[in-house]
């Protein structure tokens, strides 16, 4: 039975994702051959190889996969909300607000969940500002929201630059790594993966409407 035009690209993308994750856990400061990586993933390999892949690299890879998936879903939902294919968390300034919140927390010397919570608070503040400014005295329109988001994104970007310029040199690398997507402190990826699956199960049936 031939695959539908919708299912075929999804299966291809799923296969590419699996291959990318296998390659990801094979690459690092201690290089491993692909055969050794597959042996560890199927229950074999030495104890050192198992620790390296299962305890260090695999959680980070799965965390990156979940993070990218959630960002993709967020972008798709924003495109639906604004009826514009250009809309995403970056263009609307939400990611910029999250970055400012996280950087301020790191500048204050905190770490861990406080940084993540500050990033969430910054994203929510950016959301309220975008919708509030776009509403004005009239009503929301997709083009007004998008243009307001572009302006807000530029403002957050300038604020990020200012924070980095004022940061002591000892804390600057950590902030830059965080902005680049540092996953060295990623713990268990299970919560993010569960949220990703639940969100997809929720929105897939509503995709056509």
C-alpha positions as protocol buffer text, in pm:
chain_id: "A"
residue {
  index: 1
  type: UNK
  ca { x: 0 y: 0 z: 0 }
}
residue {
  index: 2
  type: UNK
  ca { x: 162 y: 331 z: -106 }
}
residue {
  index: 3
  type: UNK
  ca { x: 229 y: 592 z: 161 }
}
residue {
  index: 4
  type: UNK
  ca { x: 22 y: 908 z: 157 }
}
residue {
  index: 5
  type: UNK
  ca { x: 180 y: 1235 z: 52 }
}
residue {
  index: 6
  type: UNK
  ca { x: 153 y: 1355 z: 413 }
}
residue {
  index: 7
  type: UNK
  ca { x: 297 y: 1049 z: 583 }
}
residue {
  index: 8
  type: UNK
  ca { x: 593 y: 1001 z: 348 }
}
residue {
  index: 9
  type: UNK
  ca { x: 782 y: 1322 z: 436 }
}
residue {
  index: 10
  type: UNK
  ca { x: 716 y: 1265 z: 807 }
}
residue {
  index: 11
  type: UNK
  ca { x: 875 y: 921 z: 789 }
}
residue {
  index: 12
  type: UNK
  ca { x: 1172 y: 1059 z: 599 }
}
residue {
  index: 13
  type: UNK
  ca { x: 1220 y: 1334 z: 858 }
}
residue {
  index: 14
  type: UNK
  ca { x: 1190 y: 1081 z: 1141 }
}
residue {
  index: 15
  type: UNK
  ca { x: 1461 y: 868 z: 981 }
}
residue {
  index: 16
  type: UNK
  ca { x: 1687 y: 1171 z: 936 }
}
residue {
  index: 17
  type: UNK
  ca { x: 1632 y: 1262 z: 1302 }
}
residue {
  index: 18
  type: UNK
  ca { x: 1735 y: 915 z: 1419 }
}
residue {
  index: 19
  type: UNK
  ca { x: 2047 y: 920 z: 1203 }
}
residue {
  index: 20
  type: UNK
  ca { x: 2135 y: 1268 z: 1327 }
}
residue {
  index: 21
  type: UNK
  ca { x: 2099 y: 1160 z: 1691 }
}
residue {
  index: 22
  type: UNK
  ca { x: 2319 y: 853 z: 1638 }
}
residue {
  index: 23
  type: UNK
  ca { x: 2587 y: 1071 z: 1477 }
}
residue {
  index: 24
  type: UNK
  ca { x: 2550 y: 1325 z: 1758 }
}
residue {
  index: 25
  type: UNK
  ca { x: 2631 y: 1074 z: 2033 }
}
residue {
  index: 26
  type: UNK
  ca { x: 2927 y: 947 z: 1830 }
}
residue {
  index: 27
  type: UNK
  ca { x: 3098 y: 1287 z: 1807 }
}
residue {
  index: 28
  type: UNK
  ca { x: 3276 y: 1455 z: 2095 }
}
residue {
  index: 29
  type: UNK
  ca { x: 3608 y: 1517 z: 2264 }
}
residue {
  index: 30
  type: UNK
  ca { x: 3653 y: 1138 z: 2276 }
}
residue {
  index: 31
  type: UNK
  ca { x: 3579 y: 1011 z: 1928 }
}
residue {
  index: 32
  type: UNK
  ca { x: 3393 y: 682 z: 1890 }
}
residue {
  index: 33
  type: UNK
  ca { x: 3335 y: 477 z: 1582 }
}
residue {
  index: 34
  type: UNK
  ca { x: 2980 y: 439 z: 1461 }
}
residue {
  index: 35
  type: UNK
  ca { x: 2990 y: 65 z: 1526 }
}
residue {
  index: 36
  type: UNK
  ca { x: 3091 y: 122 z: 1889 }
}
residue {
  index: 37
  type: UNK
  ca { x: 2808 y: 372 z: 1933 }
}
residue {
  index: 38
  type: UNK
  ca { x: 2553 y: 130 z: 1791 }
}
residue {
  index: 39
  type: UNK
  ca { x: 2688 y: -144 z: 2018 }
}
residue {
  index: 40
  type: UNK
  ca { x: 2637 y: 74 z: 2325 }
}
residue {
  index: 41
  type: UNK
  ca { x: 2287 y: 176 z: 2216 }
}
residue {
  index: 42
  type: UNK
  ca { x: 2192 y: -189 z: 2174 }
}
residue {
  index: 43
  type: UNK
  ca { x: 2321 y: -287 z: 2520 }
}
residue {
  index: 44
  type: UNK
  ca { x: 2687 y: -368 z: 2449 }
}
residue {
  index: 45
  type: UNK
  ca { x: 3014 y: -179 z: 2470 }
}
residue {
  index: 46
  type: UNK
  ca { x: 3253 y: -125 z: 2759 }
}
residue {
  index: 47
  type: UNK
  ca { x: 3156 y: 37 z: 3086 }
}
residue {
  index: 48
  type: UNK
  ca { x: 3342 y: 356 z: 2993 }
}
residue {
  index: 49
  type: UNK
  ca { x: 3166 y: 375 z: 2657 }
}
residue {
  index: 50
  type: UNK
  ca { x: 2828 y: 321 z: 2822 }
}
residue {
  index: 51
  type: UNK
  ca { x: 2896 y: 601 z: 3070 }
}
residue {
  index: 52
  type: UNK
  ca { x: 3014 y: 835 z: 2797 }
}
residue {
  index: 53
  type: UNK
  ca { x: 2714 y: 778 z: 2569 }
}
residue {
  index: 54
  type: UNK
  ca { x: 2424 y: 685 z: 2799 }
}
residue {
  index: 55
  type: UNK
  ca { x: 2502 y: 919 z: 3088 }
}
residue {
  index: 56
  type: UNK
  ca { x: 2653 y: 1219 z: 2908 }
}
residue {
  index: 57
  type: UNK
  ca { x: 2589 y: 1242 z: 2536 }
}
residue {
  index: 58
  type: UNK
  ca { x: 2248 y: 1078 z: 2494 }
}
residue {
  index: 59
  type: UNK
  ca { x: 2066 y: 1300 z: 2752 }
}
residue {
  index: 60
  type: UNK
  ca { x: 2209 y: 1611 z: 2586 }
}
residue {
  index: 61
  type: UNK
  ca { x: 2115 y: 1490 z: 2239 }
}
residue {
  index: 62
  type: UNK
  ca { x: 1760 y: 1406 z: 2346 }
}
residue {
  index: 63
  type: UNK
  ca { x: 1733 y: 1741 z: 2524 }
}
residue {
  index: 64
  type: UNK
  ca { x: 1840 y: 1916 z: 2205 }
}
residue {
  index: 65
  type: UNK
  ca { x: 1585 y: 1714 z: 2006 }
}
residue {
  index: 66
  type: UNK
  ca { x: 1304 y: 1802 z: 2250 }
}
residue {
  index: 67
  type: UNK
  ca { x: 1403 y: 2169 z: 2257 }
}
residue {
  index: 68
  type: UNK
  ca { x: 1411 y: 2193 z: 1879 }
}
residue {
  index: 69
  type: UNK
  ca { x: 1080 y: 2011 z: 1851 }
}
residue {
  index: 70
  type: UNK
  ca { x: 909 y: 2243 z: 2099 }
}
residue {
  index: 71
  type: UNK
  ca { x: 1047 y: 2549 z: 1920 }
}
residue {
  index: 72
  type: UNK
  ca { x: 917 y: 2411 z: 1591 }
}
residue {
  index: 73
  type: UNK
  ca { x: 571 y: 2356 z: 1739 }
}
residue {
  index: 74
  type: UNK
  ca { x: 574 y: 2705 z: 1890 }
}
residue {
  index: 75
  type: UNK
  ca { x: 668 y: 2854 z: 1553 }
}
residue {
  index: 76
  type: UNK
  ca { x: 396 y: 2660 z: 1372 }
}
residue {
  index: 77
  type: UNK
  ca { x: 132 y: 2770 z: 1623 }
}
residue {
  index: 78
  type: UNK
  ca { x: 239 y: 3132 z: 1592 }
}
residue {
  index: 79
  type: UNK
  ca { x: 215 y: 3110 z: 1214 }
}
residue {
  index: 80
  type: UNK
  ca { x: -139 y: 2981 z: 1255 }
}
residue {
  index: 81
  type: UNK
  ca { x: -226 y: 3251 z: 1509 }
}
residue {
  index: 82
  type: UNK
  ca { x: -93 y: 3535 z: 1295 }
}
residue {
  index: 83
  type: UNK
  ca { x: -179 y: 3380 z: 957 }
}
residue {
  index: 84
  type: UNK
  ca { x: 174 y: 3461 z: 847 }
}
residue {
  index: 85
  type: UNK
  ca { x: 454 y: 3215 z: 754 }
}
residue {
  index: 86
  type: UNK
  ca { x: 717 y: 3459 z: 887 }
}
residue {
  index: 87
  type: UNK
  ca { x: 597 y: 3443 z: 1246 }
}
residue {
  index: 88
  type: UNK
  ca { x: 811 y: 3258 z: 1499 }
}
residue {
  index: 89
  type: UNK
  ca { x: 936 y: 3313 z: 1858 }
}
residue {
  index: 90
  type: UNK
  ca { x: 1243 y: 3498 z: 1730 }
}
residue {
  index: 91
  type: UNK
  ca { x: 1067 y: 3738 z: 1494 }
}
residue {
  index: 92
  type: UNK
  ca { x: 805 y: 3824 z: 1757 }
}
residue {
  index: 93
  type: UNK
  ca { x: 1070 y: 3899 z: 2018 }
}
residue {
  index: 94
  type: UNK
  ca { x: 970 y: 3624 z: 2259 }
}
residue {
  index: 95
  type: UNK
  ca { x: 1307 y: 3452 z: 2240 }
}
residue {
  index: 96
  type: UNK
  ca { x: 1477 y: 3788 z: 2296 }
}
residue {
  index: 97
  type: UNK
  ca { x: 1273 y: 3846 z: 2610 }
}
residue {
  index: 98
  type: UNK
  ca { x: 1361 y: 3499 z: 2735 }
}
residue {
  index: 99
  type: UNK
  ca { x: 1730 y: 3561 z: 2669 }
}
residue {
  index: 100
  type: UNK
  ca { x: 1724 y: 3891 z: 2860 }
}
residue {
  index: 101
  type: UNK
  ca { x: 1556 y: 3724 z: 3158 }
}
residue {
  index: 102
  type: UNK
  ca { x: 1811 y: 3442 z: 3164 }
}
residue {
  index: 103
  type: UNK
  ca { x: 2109 y: 3674 z: 3121 }
}
residue {
  index: 104
  type: UNK
  ca { x: 1993 y: 3898 z: 3405 }
}
residue {
  index: 105
  type: UNK
  ca { x: 1961 y: 3593 z: 3629 }
}
residue {
  index: 106
  type: UNK
  ca { x: 2311 y: 3477 z: 3539 }
}
residue {
  index: 107
  type: UNK
  ca { x: 2443 y: 3830 z: 3591 }
}
residue {
  index: 108
  type: UNK
  ca { x: 2294 y: 3817 z: 3942 }
}
residue {
  index: 109
  type: UNK
  ca { x: 2493 y: 3499 z: 4007 }
}
residue {
  index: 110
  type: UNK
  ca { x: 2213 y: 3242 z: 4015 }
}
residue {
  index: 111
  type: UNK
  ca { x: 2195 y: 2920 z: 3818 }
}
residue {
  index: 112
  type: UNK
  ca { x: 1987 y: 2610 z: 3755 }
}
residue {
  index: 113
  type: UNK
  ca { x: 1609 y: 2635 z: 3754 }
}
residue {
  index: 114
  type: UNK
  ca { x: 1620 y: 3005 z: 3844 }
}
residue {
  index: 115
  type: UNK
  ca { x: 1776 y: 3079 z: 3506 }
}
residue {
  index: 116
  type: UNK
  ca { x: 1509 y: 2874 z: 3327 }
}
residue {
  index: 117
  type: UNK
  ca { x: 1235 y: 3040 z: 3531 }
}
residue {
  index: 118
  type: UNK
  ca { x: 1376 y: 3383 z: 3452 }
}
residue {
  index: 119
  type: UNK
  ca { x: 1383 y: 3296 z: 3083 }
}
residue {
  index: 120
  type: UNK
  ca { x: 1016 y: 3190 z: 3103 }
}
residue {
  index: 121
  type: UNK
  ca { x: 927 y: 3513 z: 3284 }
}
residue {
  index: 122
  type: UNK
  ca { x: 1112 y: 3716 z: 3020 }
}
residue {
  index: 123
  type: UNK
  ca { x: 925 y: 3538 z: 2741 }
}
residue {
  index: 124
  type: UNK
  ca { x: 591 y: 3604 z: 2911 }
}
residue {
  index: 125
  type: UNK
  ca { x: 680 y: 3971 z: 2959 }
}
residue {
  index: 126
  type: UNK
  ca { x: 774 y: 3996 z: 2592 }
}
residue {
  index: 127
  type: UNK
  ca { x: 441 y: 3834 z: 2497 }
}
residue {
  index: 128
  type: UNK
  ca { x: 241 y: 4080 z: 2707 }
}
residue {
  index: 129
  type: UNK
  ca { x: 435 y: 4375 z: 2566 }
}
residue {
  index: 130
  type: UNK
  ca { x: 390 y: 4264 z: 2205 }
}
residue {
  index: 131
  type: UNK
  ca { x: 17 y: 4204 z: 2239 }
}
residue {
  index: 132
  type: UNK
  ca { x: -33 y: 4516 z: 2450 }
}
residue {
  index: 133
  type: UNK
  ca { x: 153 y: 4747 z: 2213 }
}
residue {
  index: 134
  type: UNK
  ca { x: -4 y: 4588 z: 1905 }
}
residue {
  index: 135
  type: UNK
  ca { x: -352 y: 4631 z: 2048 }
}
residue {
  index: 136
  type: UNK
  ca { x: -317 y: 5002 z: 2124 }
}
residue {
  index: 137
  type: UNK
  ca { x: -651 y: 5176 z: 2097 }
}
residue {
  index: 138
  type: UNK
  ca { x: -773 y: 4952 z: 1819 }
}
residue {
  index: 139
  type: UNK
  ca { x: -772 y: 4577 z: 1777 }
}
residue {
  index: 140
  type: UNK
  ca { x: -516 y: 4308 z: 1704 }
}
residue {
  index: 141
  type: UNK
  ca { x: -433 y: 4231 z: 1345 }
}
residue {
  index: 142
  type: UNK
  ca { x: -176 y: 3978 z: 1225 }
}
residue {
  index: 143
  type: UNK
  ca { x: 31 y: 4240 z: 1044 }
}
residue {
  index: 144
  type: UNK
  ca { x: 28 y: 4475 z: 1344 }
}
residue {
  index: 145
  type: UNK
  ca { x: 137 y: 4196 z: 1579 }
}
residue {
  index: 146
  type: UNK
  ca { x: 415 y: 4090 z: 1344 }
}
residue {
  index: 147
  type: UNK
  ca { x: 550 y: 4442 z: 1295 }
}
residue {
  index: 148
  type: UNK
  ca { x: 535 y: 4511 z: 1669 }
}
residue {
  index: 149
  type: UNK
  ca { x: 720 y: 4187 z: 1732 }
}
residue {
  index: 150
  type: UNK
  ca { x: 995 y: 4282 z: 1488 }
}
residue {
  index: 151
  type: UNK
  ca { x: 1044 y: 4613 z: 1668 }
}
residue {
  index: 152
  type: UNK
  ca { x: 1045 y: 4441 z: 2008 }
}
residue {
  index: 153
  type: UNK
  ca { x: 1295 y: 4183 z: 1885 }
}
residue {
  index: 154
  type: UNK
  ca { x: 1531 y: 4462 z: 1785 }
}
residue {
  index: 155
  type: UNK
  ca { x: 1493 y: 4620 z: 2127 }
}
residue {
  index: 156
  type: UNK
  ca { x: 1563 y: 4294 z: 2309 }
}
residue {
  index: 157
  type: UNK
  ca { x: 1866 y: 4238 z: 2086 }
}
residue {
  index: 158
  type: UNK
  ca { x: 2007 y: 4577 z: 2182 }
}
residue {
  index: 159
  type: UNK
  ca { x: 1945 y: 4502 z: 2551 }
}
residue {
  index: 160
  type: UNK
  ca { x: 2122 y: 4166 z: 2519 }
}
residue {
  index: 161
  type: UNK
  ca { x: 2424 y: 4341 z: 2368 }
}
residue {
  index: 162
  type: UNK
  ca { x: 2424 y: 4594 z: 2654 }
}
residue {
  index: 163
  type: UNK
  ca { x: 2409 y: 4318 z: 2918 }
}
residue {
  index: 164
  type: UNK
  ca { x: 2696 y: 4129 z: 2757 }
}
residue {
  index: 165
  type: UNK
  ca { x: 2902 y: 4448 z: 2737 }
}
residue {
  index: 166
  type: UNK
  ca { x: 2849 y: 4514 z: 3109 }
}
residue {
  index: 167
  type: UNK
  ca { x: 2915 y: 4154 z: 3220 }
}
residue {
  index: 168
  type: UNK
  ca { x: 3240 y: 4072 z: 3401 }
}
residue {
  index: 169
  type: UNK
  ca { x: 3480 y: 3870 z: 3188 }
}
residue {
  index: 170
  type: UNK
  ca { x: 3457 y: 3571 z: 3423 }
}
residue {
  index: 171
  type: UNK
  ca { x: 3083 y: 3527 z: 3359 }
}
residue {
  index: 172
  type: UNK
  ca { x: 3079 y: 3616 z: 2990 }
}
residue {
  index: 173
  type: UNK
  ca { x: 3164 y: 3267 z: 2850 }
}
residue {
  index: 174
  type: UNK
  ca { x: 2874 y: 3105 z: 3036 }
}
residue {
  index: 175
  type: UNK
  ca { x: 2630 y: 3363 z: 2902 }
}
residue {
  index: 176
  type: UNK
  ca { x: 2756 y: 3325 z: 2545 }
}
residue {
  index: 177
  type: UNK
  ca { x: 2736 y: 2946 z: 2567 }
}
residue {
  index: 178
  type: UNK
  ca { x: 2379 y: 2973 z: 2697 }
}
residue {
  index: 179
  type: UNK
  ca { x: 2281 y: 3200 z: 2407 }
}
residue {
  index: 180
  type: UNK
  ca { x: 2434 y: 2950 z: 2165 }
}
residue {
  index: 181
  type: UNK
  ca { x: 2230 y: 2665 z: 2315 }
}
residue {
  index: 182
  type: UNK
  ca { x: 2463 y: 2514 z: 2574 }
}
residue {
  index: 183
  type: UNK
  ca { x: 2343 y: 2169 z: 2686 }
}
residue {
  index: 184
  type: UNK
  ca { x: 2634 y: 2077 z: 2912 }
}
residue {
  index: 185
  type: UNK
  ca { x: 2409 y: 2100 z: 3219 }
}
residue {
  index: 186
  type: UNK
  ca { x: 2113 y: 1921 z: 3063 }
}
residue {
  index: 187
  type: UNK
  ca { x: 1961 y: 1671 z: 3304 }
}
residue {
  index: 188
  type: UNK
  ca { x: 1697 y: 1417 z: 3218 }
}
residue {
  index: 189
  type: UNK
  ca { x: 1525 y: 1496 z: 2888 }
}
residue {
  index: 190
  type: UNK
  ca { x: 1210 y: 1306 z: 2990 }
}
residue {
  index: 191
  type: UNK
  ca { x: 994 y: 1607 z: 3094 }
}
residue {
  index: 192
  type: UNK
  ca { x: 1063 y: 1799 z: 2773 }
}
residue {
  index: 193
  type: UNK
  ca { x: 1005 y: 1490 z: 2557 }
}
residue {
  index: 194
  type: UNK
  ca { x: 676 y: 1416 z: 2738 }
}
residue {
  index: 195
  type: UNK
  ca { x: 557 y: 1774 z: 2685 }
}
residue {
  index: 196
  type: UNK
  ca { x: 657 y: 1754 z: 2318 }
}
residue {
  index: 197
  type: UNK
  ca { x: 461 y: 1431 z: 2265 }
}
residue {
  index: 198
  type: UNK
  ca { x: 154 y: 1562 z: 2450 }
}
residue {
  index: 199
  type: UNK
  ca { x: 155 y: 1890 z: 2256 }
}
residue {
  index: 200
  type: UNK
  ca { x: 188 y: 1709 z: 1924 }
}
residue {
  index: 201
  type: UNK
  ca { x: -95 y: 1470 z: 2014 }
}
residue {
  index: 202
  type: UNK
  ca { x: -306 y: 1772 z: 2103 }
}
residue {
  index: 203
  type: UNK
  ca { x: -241 y: 1984 z: 1794 }
}
residue {
  index: 204
  type: UNK
  ca { x: -214 y: 1719 z: 1522 }
}
residue {
  index: 205
  type: UNK
  ca { x: -591 y: 1650 z: 1514 }
}
residue {
  index: 206
  type: UNK
  ca { x: -649 y: 2027 z: 1487 }
}
residue {
  index: 207
  type: UNK
  ca { x: -393 y: 2073 z: 1211 }
}
residue {
  index: 208
  type: UNK
  ca { x: -633 y: 2098 z: 918 }
}
residue {
  index: 209
  type: UNK
  ca { x: -875 y: 2337 z: 1092 }
}
